[in-house]
Coordinates of N, CA and C in Angstrom, one line a residue:
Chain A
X18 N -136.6 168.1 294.7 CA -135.8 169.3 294.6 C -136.0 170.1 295.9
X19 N -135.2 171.0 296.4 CA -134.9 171.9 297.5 C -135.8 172.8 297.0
X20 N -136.7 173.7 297.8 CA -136.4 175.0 297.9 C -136.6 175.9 299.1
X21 N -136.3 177.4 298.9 CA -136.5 177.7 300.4 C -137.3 179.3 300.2
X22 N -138.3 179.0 301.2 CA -139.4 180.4 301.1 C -138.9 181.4 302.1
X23 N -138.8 182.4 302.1 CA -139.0 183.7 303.0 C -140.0 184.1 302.5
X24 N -140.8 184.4 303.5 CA -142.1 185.3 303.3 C -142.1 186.6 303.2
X25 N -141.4 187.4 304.2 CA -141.1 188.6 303.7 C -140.1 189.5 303.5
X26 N -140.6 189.9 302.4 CA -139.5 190.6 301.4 C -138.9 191.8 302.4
X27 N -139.9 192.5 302.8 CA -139.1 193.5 303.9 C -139.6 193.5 305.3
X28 N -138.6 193.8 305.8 CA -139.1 193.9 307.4 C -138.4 195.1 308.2
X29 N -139.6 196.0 308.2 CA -139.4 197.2 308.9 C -139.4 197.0 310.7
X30 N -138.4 197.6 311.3 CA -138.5 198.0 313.0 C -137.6 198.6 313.0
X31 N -138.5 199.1 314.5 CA -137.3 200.4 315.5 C -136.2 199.7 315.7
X32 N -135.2 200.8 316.0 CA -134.4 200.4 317.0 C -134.4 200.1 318.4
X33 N -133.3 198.8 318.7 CA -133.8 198.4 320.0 C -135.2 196.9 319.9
X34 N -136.2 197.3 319.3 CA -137.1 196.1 319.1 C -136.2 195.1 318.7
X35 N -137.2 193.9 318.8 CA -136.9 192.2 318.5 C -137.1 192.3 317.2
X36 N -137.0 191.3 316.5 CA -137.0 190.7 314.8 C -137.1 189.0 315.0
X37 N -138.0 189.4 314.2 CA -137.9 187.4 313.7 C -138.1 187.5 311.9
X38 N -137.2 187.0 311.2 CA -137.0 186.6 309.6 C -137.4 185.4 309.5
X39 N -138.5 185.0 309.0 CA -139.6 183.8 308.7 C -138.4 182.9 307.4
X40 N -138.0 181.7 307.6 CA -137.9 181.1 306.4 C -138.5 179.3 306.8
X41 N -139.0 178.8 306.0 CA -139.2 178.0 305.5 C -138.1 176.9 304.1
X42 N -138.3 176.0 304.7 CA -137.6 174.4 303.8 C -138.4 173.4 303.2
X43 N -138.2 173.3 302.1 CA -138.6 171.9 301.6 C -137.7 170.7 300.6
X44 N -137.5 169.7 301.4 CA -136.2 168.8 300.9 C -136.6 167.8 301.0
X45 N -136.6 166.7 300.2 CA -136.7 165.5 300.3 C -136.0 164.5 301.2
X46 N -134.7 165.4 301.6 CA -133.4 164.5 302.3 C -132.5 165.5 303.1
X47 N -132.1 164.8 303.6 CA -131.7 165.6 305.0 C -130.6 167.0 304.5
X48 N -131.0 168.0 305.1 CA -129.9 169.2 304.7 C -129.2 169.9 306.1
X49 N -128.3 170.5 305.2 CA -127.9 172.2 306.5 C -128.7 173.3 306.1
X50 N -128.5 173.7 306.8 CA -129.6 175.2 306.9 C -128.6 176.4 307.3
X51 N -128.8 177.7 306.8 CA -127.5 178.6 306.9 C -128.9 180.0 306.7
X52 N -128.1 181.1 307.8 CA -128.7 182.4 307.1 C -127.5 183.1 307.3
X53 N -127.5 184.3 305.6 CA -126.3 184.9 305.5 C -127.1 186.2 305.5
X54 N -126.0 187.1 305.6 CA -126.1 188.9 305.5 C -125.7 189.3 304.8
X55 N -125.8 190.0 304.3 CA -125.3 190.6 302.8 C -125.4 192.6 303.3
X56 N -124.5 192.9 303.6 CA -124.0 194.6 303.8 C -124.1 195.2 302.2
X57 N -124.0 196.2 302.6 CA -124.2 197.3 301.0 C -123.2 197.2 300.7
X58 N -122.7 196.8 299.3 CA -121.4 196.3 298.4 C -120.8 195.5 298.8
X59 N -121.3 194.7 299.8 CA -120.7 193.5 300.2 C -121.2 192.1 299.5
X60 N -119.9 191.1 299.7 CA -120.2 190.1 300.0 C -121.2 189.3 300.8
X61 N -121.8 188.2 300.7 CA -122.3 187.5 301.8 C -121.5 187.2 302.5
X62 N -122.4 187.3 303.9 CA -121.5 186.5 305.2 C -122.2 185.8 305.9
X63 N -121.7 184.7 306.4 CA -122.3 183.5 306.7 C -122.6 183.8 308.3
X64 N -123.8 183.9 308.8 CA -124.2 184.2 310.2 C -124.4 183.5 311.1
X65 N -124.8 182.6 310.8 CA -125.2 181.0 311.4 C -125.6 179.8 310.6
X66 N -125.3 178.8 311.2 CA -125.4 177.6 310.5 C -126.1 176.4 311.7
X67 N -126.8 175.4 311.0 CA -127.3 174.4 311.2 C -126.8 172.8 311.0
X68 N -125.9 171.8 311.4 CA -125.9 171.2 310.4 C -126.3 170.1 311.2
X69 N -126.7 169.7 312.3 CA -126.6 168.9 313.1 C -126.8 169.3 314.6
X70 N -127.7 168.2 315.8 CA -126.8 168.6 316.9 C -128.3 169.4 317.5
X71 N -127.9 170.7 318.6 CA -128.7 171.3 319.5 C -129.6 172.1 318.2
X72 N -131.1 172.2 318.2 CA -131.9 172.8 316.8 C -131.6 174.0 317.9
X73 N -131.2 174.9 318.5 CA -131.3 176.1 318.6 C -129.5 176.6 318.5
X74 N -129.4 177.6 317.2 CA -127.8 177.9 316.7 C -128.2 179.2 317.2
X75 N -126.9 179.6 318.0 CA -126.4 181.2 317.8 C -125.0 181.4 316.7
X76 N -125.6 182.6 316.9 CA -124.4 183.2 315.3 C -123.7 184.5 316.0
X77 N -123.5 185.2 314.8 CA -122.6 186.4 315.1 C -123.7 187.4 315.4
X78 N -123.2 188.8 316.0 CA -124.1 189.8 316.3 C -124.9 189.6 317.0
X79 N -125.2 188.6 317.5 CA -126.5 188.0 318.5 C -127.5 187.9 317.9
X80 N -127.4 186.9 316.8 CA -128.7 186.4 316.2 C -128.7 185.0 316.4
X81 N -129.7 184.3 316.6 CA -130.0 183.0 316.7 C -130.9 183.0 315.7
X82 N -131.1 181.2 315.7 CA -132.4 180.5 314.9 C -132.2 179.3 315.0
X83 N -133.5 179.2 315.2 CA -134.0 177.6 315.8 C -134.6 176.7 314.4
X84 N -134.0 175.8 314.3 CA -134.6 174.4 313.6 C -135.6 173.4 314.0
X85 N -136.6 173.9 312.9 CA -137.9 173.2 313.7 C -138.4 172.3 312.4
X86 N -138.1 171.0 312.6 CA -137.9 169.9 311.5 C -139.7 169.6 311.2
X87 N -140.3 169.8 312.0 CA -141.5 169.3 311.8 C -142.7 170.4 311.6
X88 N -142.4 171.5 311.5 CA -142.9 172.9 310.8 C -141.8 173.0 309.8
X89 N -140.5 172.6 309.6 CA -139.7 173.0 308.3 C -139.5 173.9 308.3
X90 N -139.0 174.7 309.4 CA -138.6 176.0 309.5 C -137.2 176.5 310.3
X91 N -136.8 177.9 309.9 CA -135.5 177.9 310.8 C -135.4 179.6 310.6
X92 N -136.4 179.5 311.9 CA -136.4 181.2 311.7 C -135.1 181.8 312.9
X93 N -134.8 183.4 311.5 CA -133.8 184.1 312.6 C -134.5 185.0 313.7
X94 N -133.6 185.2 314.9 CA -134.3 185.8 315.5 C -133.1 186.6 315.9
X95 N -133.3 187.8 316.6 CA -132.3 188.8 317.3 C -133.3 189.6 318.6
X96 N -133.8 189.4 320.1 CA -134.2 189.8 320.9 C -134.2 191.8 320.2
X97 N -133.3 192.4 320.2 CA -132.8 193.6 320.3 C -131.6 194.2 319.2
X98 N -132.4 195.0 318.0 CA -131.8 195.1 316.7 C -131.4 196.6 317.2
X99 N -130.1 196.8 316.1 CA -129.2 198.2 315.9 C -129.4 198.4 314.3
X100 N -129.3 199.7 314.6 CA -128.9 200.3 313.0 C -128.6 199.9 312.4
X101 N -127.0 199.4 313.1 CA -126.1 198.7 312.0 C -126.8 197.1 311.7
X102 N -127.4 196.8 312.1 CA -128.3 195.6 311.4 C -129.2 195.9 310.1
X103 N -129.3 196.8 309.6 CA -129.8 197.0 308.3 C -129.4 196.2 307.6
X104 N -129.9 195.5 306.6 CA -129.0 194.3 305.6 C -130.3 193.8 304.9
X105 N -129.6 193.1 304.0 CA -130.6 191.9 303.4 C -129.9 190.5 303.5
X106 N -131.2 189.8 304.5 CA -130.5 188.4 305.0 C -131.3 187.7 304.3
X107 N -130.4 186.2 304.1 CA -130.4 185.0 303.1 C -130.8 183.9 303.5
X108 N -131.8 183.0 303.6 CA -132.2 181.9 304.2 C -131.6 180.6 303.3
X109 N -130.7 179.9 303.4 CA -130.3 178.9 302.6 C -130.6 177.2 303.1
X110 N -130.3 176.7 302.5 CA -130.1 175.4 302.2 C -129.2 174.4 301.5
X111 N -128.8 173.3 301.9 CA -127.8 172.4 301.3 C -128.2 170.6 301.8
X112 N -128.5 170.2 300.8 CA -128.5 169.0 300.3 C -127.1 168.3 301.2
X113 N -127.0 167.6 301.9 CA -125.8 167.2 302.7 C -125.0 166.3 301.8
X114 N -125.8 165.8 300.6 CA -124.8 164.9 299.3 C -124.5 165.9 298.7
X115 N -124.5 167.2 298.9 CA -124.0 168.0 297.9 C -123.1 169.2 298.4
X116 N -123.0 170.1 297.1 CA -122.3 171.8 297.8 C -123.0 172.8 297.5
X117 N -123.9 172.6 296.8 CA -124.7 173.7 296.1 C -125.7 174.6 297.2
X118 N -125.8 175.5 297.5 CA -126.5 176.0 298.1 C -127.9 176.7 297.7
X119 N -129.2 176.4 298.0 CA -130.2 176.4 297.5 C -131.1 178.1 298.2
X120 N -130.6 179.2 297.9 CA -131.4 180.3 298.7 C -132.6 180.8 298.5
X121 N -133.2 181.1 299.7 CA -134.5 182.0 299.8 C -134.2 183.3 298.5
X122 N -135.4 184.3 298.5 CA -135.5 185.1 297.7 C -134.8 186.6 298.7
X123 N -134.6 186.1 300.1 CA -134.0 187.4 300.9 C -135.2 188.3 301.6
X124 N -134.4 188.7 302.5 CA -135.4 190.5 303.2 C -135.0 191.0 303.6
X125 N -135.2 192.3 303.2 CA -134.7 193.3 303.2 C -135.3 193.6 305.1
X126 N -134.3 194.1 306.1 CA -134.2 194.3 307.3 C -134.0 195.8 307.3
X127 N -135.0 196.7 307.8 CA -134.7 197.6 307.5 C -135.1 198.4 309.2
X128 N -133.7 198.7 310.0 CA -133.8 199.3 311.5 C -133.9 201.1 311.6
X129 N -135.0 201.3 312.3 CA -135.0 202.2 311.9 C -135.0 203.4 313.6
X130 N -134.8 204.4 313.7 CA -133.9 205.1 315.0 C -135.4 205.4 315.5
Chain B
X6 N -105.5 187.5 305.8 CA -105.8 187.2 304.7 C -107.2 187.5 303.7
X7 N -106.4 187.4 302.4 CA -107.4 188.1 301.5 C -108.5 187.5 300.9
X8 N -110.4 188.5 301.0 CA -111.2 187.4 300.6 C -111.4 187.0 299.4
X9 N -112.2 186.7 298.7 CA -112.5 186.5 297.8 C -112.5 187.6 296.9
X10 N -112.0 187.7 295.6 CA -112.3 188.9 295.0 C -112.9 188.7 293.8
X11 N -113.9 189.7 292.8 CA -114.3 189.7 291.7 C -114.0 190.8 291.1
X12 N -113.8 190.8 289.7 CA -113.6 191.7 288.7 C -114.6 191.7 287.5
X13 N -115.1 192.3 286.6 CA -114.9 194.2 287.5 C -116.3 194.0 288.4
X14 N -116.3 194.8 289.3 CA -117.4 195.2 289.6 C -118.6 195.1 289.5
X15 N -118.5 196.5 288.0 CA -120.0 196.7 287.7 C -119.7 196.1 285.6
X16 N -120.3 195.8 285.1 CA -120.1 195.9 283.7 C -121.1 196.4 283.0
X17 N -121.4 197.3 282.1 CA -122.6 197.4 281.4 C -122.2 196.8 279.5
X18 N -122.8 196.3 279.4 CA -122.7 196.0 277.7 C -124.0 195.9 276.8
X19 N -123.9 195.6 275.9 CA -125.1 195.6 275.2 C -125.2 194.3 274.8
X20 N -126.4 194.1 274.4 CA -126.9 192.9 274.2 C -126.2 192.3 272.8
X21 N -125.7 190.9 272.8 CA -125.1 190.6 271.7 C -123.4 190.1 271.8
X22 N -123.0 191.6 272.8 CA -121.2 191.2 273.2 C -121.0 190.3 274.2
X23 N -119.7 189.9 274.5 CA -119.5 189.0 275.2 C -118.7 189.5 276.6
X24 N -119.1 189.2 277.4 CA -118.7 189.7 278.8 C -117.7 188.3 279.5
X25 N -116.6 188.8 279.9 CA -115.8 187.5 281.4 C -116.0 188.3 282.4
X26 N -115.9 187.6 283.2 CA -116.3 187.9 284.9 C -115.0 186.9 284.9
X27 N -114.6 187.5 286.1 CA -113.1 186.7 286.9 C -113.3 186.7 288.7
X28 N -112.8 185.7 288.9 CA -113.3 185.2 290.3 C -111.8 184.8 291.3
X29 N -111.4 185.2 291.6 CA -109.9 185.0 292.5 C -110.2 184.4 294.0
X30 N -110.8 182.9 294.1 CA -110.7 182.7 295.5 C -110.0 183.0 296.4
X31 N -110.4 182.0 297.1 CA -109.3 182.3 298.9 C -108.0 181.5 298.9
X32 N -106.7 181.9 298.9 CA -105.8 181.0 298.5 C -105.7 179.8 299.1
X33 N -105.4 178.6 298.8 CA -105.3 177.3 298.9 C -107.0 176.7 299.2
X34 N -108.4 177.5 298.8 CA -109.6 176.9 298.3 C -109.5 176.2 297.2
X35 N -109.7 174.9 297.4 CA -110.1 173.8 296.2 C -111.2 174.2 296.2
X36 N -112.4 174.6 296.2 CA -113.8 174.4 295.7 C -114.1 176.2 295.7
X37 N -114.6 175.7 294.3 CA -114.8 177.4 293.4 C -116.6 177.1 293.2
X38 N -117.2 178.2 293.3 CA -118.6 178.3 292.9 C -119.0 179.7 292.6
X39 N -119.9 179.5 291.1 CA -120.5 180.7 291.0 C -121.8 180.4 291.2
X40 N -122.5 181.7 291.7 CA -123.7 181.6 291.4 C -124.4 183.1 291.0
X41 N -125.9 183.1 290.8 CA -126.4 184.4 289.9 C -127.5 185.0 290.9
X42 N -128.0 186.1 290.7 CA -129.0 186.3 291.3 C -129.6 187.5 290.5
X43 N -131.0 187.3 289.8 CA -131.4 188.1 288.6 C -132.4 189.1 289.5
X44 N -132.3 190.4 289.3 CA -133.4 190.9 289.7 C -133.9 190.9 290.6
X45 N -133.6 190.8 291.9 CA -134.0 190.7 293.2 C -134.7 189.1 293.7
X46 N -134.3 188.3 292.8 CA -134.6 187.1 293.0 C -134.2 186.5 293.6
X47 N -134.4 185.1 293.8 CA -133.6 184.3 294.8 C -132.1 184.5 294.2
X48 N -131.4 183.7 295.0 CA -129.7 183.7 293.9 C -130.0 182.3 293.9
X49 N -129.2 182.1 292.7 CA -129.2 180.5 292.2 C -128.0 180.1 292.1
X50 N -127.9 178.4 292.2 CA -126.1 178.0 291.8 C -126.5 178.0 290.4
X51 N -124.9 178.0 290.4 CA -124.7 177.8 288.6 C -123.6 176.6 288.4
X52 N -122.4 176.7 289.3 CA -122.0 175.6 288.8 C -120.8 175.2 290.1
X53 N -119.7 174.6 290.2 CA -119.1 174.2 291.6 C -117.8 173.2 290.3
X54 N -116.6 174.4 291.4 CA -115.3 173.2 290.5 C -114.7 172.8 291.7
X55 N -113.7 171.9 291.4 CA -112.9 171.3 292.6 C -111.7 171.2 291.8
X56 N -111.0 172.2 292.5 CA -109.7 172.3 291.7 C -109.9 172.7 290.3
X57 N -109.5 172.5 288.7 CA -110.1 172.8 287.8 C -110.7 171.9 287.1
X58 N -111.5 171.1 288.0 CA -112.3 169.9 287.5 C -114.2 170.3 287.4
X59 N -114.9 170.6 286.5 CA -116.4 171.1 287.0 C -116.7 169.4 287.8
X60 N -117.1 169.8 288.9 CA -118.0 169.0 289.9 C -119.9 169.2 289.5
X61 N -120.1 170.3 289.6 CA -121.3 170.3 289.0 C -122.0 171.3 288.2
X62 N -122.1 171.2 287.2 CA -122.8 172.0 286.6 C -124.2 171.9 285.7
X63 N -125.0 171.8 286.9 CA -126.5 171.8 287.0 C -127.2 173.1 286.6
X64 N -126.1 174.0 286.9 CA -127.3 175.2 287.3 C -127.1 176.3 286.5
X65 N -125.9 175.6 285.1 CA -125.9 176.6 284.1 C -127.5 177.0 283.5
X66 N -127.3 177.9 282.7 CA -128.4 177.7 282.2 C -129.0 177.9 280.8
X67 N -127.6 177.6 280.2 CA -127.6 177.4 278.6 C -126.1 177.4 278.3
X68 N -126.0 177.1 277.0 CA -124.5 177.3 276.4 C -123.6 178.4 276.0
X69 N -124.4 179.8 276.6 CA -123.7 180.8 275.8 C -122.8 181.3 277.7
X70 N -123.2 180.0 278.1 CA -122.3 180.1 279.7 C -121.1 179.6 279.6
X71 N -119.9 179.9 279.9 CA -118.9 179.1 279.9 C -117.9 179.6 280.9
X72 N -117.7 178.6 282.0 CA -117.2 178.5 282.9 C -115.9 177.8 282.8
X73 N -114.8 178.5 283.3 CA -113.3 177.8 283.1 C -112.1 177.7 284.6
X74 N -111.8 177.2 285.1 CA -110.7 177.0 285.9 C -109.8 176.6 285.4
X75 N -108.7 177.3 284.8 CA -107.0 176.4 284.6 C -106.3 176.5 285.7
X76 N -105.7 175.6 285.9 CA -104.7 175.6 287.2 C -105.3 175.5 288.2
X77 N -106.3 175.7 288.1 CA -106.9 175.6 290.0 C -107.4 176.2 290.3
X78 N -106.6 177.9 290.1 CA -106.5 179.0 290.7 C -108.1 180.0 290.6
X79 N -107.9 180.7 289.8 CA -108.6 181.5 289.3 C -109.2 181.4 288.5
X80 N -111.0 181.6 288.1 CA -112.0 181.2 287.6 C -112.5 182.7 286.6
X81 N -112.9 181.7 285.2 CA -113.6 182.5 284.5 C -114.9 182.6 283.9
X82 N -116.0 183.2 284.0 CA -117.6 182.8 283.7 C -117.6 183.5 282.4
X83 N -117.9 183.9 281.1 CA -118.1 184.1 280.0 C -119.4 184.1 279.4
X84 N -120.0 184.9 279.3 CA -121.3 185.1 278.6 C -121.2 185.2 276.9
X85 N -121.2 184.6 275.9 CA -121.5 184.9 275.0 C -122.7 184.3 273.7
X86 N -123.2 184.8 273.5 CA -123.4 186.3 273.4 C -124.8 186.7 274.5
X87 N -124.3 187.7 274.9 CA -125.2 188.2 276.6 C -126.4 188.0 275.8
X88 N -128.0 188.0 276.6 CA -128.8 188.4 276.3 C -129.5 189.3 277.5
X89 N -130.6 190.2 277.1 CA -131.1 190.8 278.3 C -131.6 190.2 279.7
X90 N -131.9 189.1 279.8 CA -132.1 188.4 281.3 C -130.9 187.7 281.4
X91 N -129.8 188.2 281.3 CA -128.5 187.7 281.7 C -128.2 188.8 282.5
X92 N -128.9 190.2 283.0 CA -128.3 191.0 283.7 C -128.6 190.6 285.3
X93 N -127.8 190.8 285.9 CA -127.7 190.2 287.5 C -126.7 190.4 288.0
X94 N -126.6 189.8 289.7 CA -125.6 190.4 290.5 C -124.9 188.6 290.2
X95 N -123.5 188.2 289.6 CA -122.8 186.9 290.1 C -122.1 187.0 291.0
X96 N -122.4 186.0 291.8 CA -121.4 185.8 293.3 C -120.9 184.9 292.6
X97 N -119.0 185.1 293.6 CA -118.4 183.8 293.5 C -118.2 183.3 294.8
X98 N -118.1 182.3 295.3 CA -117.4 181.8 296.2 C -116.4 180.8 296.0
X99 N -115.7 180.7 297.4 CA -114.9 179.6 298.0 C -115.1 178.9 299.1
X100 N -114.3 177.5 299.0 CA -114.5 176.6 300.2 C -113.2 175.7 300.1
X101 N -113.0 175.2 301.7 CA -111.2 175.1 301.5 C -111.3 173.7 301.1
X102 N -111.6 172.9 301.3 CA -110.9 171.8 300.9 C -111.6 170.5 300.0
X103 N -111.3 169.7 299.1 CA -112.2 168.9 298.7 C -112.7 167.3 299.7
X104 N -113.6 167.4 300.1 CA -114.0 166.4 301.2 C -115.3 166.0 301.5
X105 N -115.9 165.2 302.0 CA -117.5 164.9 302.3 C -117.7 165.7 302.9
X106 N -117.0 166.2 304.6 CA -117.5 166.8 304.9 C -118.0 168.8 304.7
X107 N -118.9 169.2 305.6 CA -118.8 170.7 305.0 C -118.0 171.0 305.3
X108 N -118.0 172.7 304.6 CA -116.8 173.3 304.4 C -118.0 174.4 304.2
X109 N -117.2 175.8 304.9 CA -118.5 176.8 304.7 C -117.6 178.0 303.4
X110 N -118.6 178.0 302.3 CA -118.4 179.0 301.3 C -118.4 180.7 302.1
X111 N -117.3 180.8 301.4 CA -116.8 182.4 301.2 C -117.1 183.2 299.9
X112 N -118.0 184.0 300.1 CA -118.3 184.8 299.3 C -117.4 185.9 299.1
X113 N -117.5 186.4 297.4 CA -117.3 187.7 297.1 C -118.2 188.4 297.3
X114 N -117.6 189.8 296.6 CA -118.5 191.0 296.8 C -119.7 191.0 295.5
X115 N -119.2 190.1 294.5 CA -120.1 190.1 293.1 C -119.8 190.8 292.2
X116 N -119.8 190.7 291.0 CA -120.1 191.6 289.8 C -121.7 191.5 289.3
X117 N -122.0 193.2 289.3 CA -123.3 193.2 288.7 C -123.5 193.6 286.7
X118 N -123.9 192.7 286.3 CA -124.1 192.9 285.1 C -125.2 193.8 284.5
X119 N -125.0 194.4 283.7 CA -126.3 194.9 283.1 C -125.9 195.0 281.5
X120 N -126.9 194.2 281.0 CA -127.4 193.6 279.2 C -128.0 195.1 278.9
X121 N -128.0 195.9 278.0 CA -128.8 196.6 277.7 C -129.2 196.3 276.3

């Protein structure tokens, strides 16, 4: 069975500072890897994805995250966060025989002036 | 074009009635998914249709769940009868086409339930 850890629940910084969102994989068989954002009364939105190919993905808003198969990890990163980066982001997973998406517990990203 | 939508919003009911949640994908998405997320918990799948066919439904998580697709179109999740850890936020999503390969889900905005 899949699952997928974030370690933490919230993550406080300035604005302007770097961020890194810790997630963690464990799969028996080969998967994609995704982290989504979630805005206040929003929807999720899909930020970046992994499915194959170069382990270092950029996304939208200038966040990256690197796939590291042998620590089982695929942490996000963003050099230099804004405001408007406040959210709670989603560390997921997918079983590549499947569609089901397997998510972390989330963290709460919280930028502060 | 228009995203995914859910109805209603917010629900509040009491424990015992029966609640639908309605899910309006992305038009021309074959692949419909709900999923739940209780309490600041992880979110979980619940189930994945293809067209109005269930593809998987692993991740119900009892019988008072009842999930419906007619036509294709538009999806219905049905709680009866709620109980108090049935309160949560359900996402729906979409994905366009039925195929091996991926296809990236489109989320709604959710309906949050609350059992009292």
């Amino acid at each position: 069975a899949q699952s997928v850890t974030q370690l933490d629940s919230q993550v406080p910084v300035f604005e302007e500072a770097p961020v890194e969102l810790r997630c963690n994989y464990s799969s028996s068989v080969s998967v994609y890897l995704f982290w989504y954002v979630q805005y206040p009364n929003q929807g999720l939105q899909l930020l970046l994805k992994y499915l194959s190919g170069s382990t270092l993905v950029k996304g939208i808003n200038g966040f990256e995250a690197e796939f590291n198969k042998s620590q089982t990890s695929f942490h996000l990163r963003k050099p230099s966060v804004h405001i408007s980066d406040t959210a709670e982001y989603f560390c997921a997973s997918m079983d590549t025989g499947r569609r089901a998406l397997t998510f972390g517990s989330g963290t709460r990203l919280q930028v502060q002036p | 074009e228009a995203g995914v939508t859910q109805f209603p919003s917010h629900s509040v009911i009491e424990k015992g009635q029966t609640v639908t949640l309605r899910c309006d994908p992305i038009s021309g998405h074959d692949n419909l998914y709900w999923y739940r997320r209780v309490m600041g918990k992880e979110i979980k799948f619940l189930l994945h249709f293809v067209k109005e066919s269930k593809q998987d439904e692993s991740g119900m998580p009892n019988n008072r769940f009842l999930a419906e697709r007619t036509g294709g179109t538009y999806s219905t999740l049905k709680v009866q009868p709620a109980e108090l850890e049935d309160s949560g936020v359900y996402f729906c999503a979409s994905s366009h086409r039925a195929s091996s390969s991926y296809n990236e889900q489109f989320f709604g905005p959710g309906t949050r339930l609350t059992v009292l």
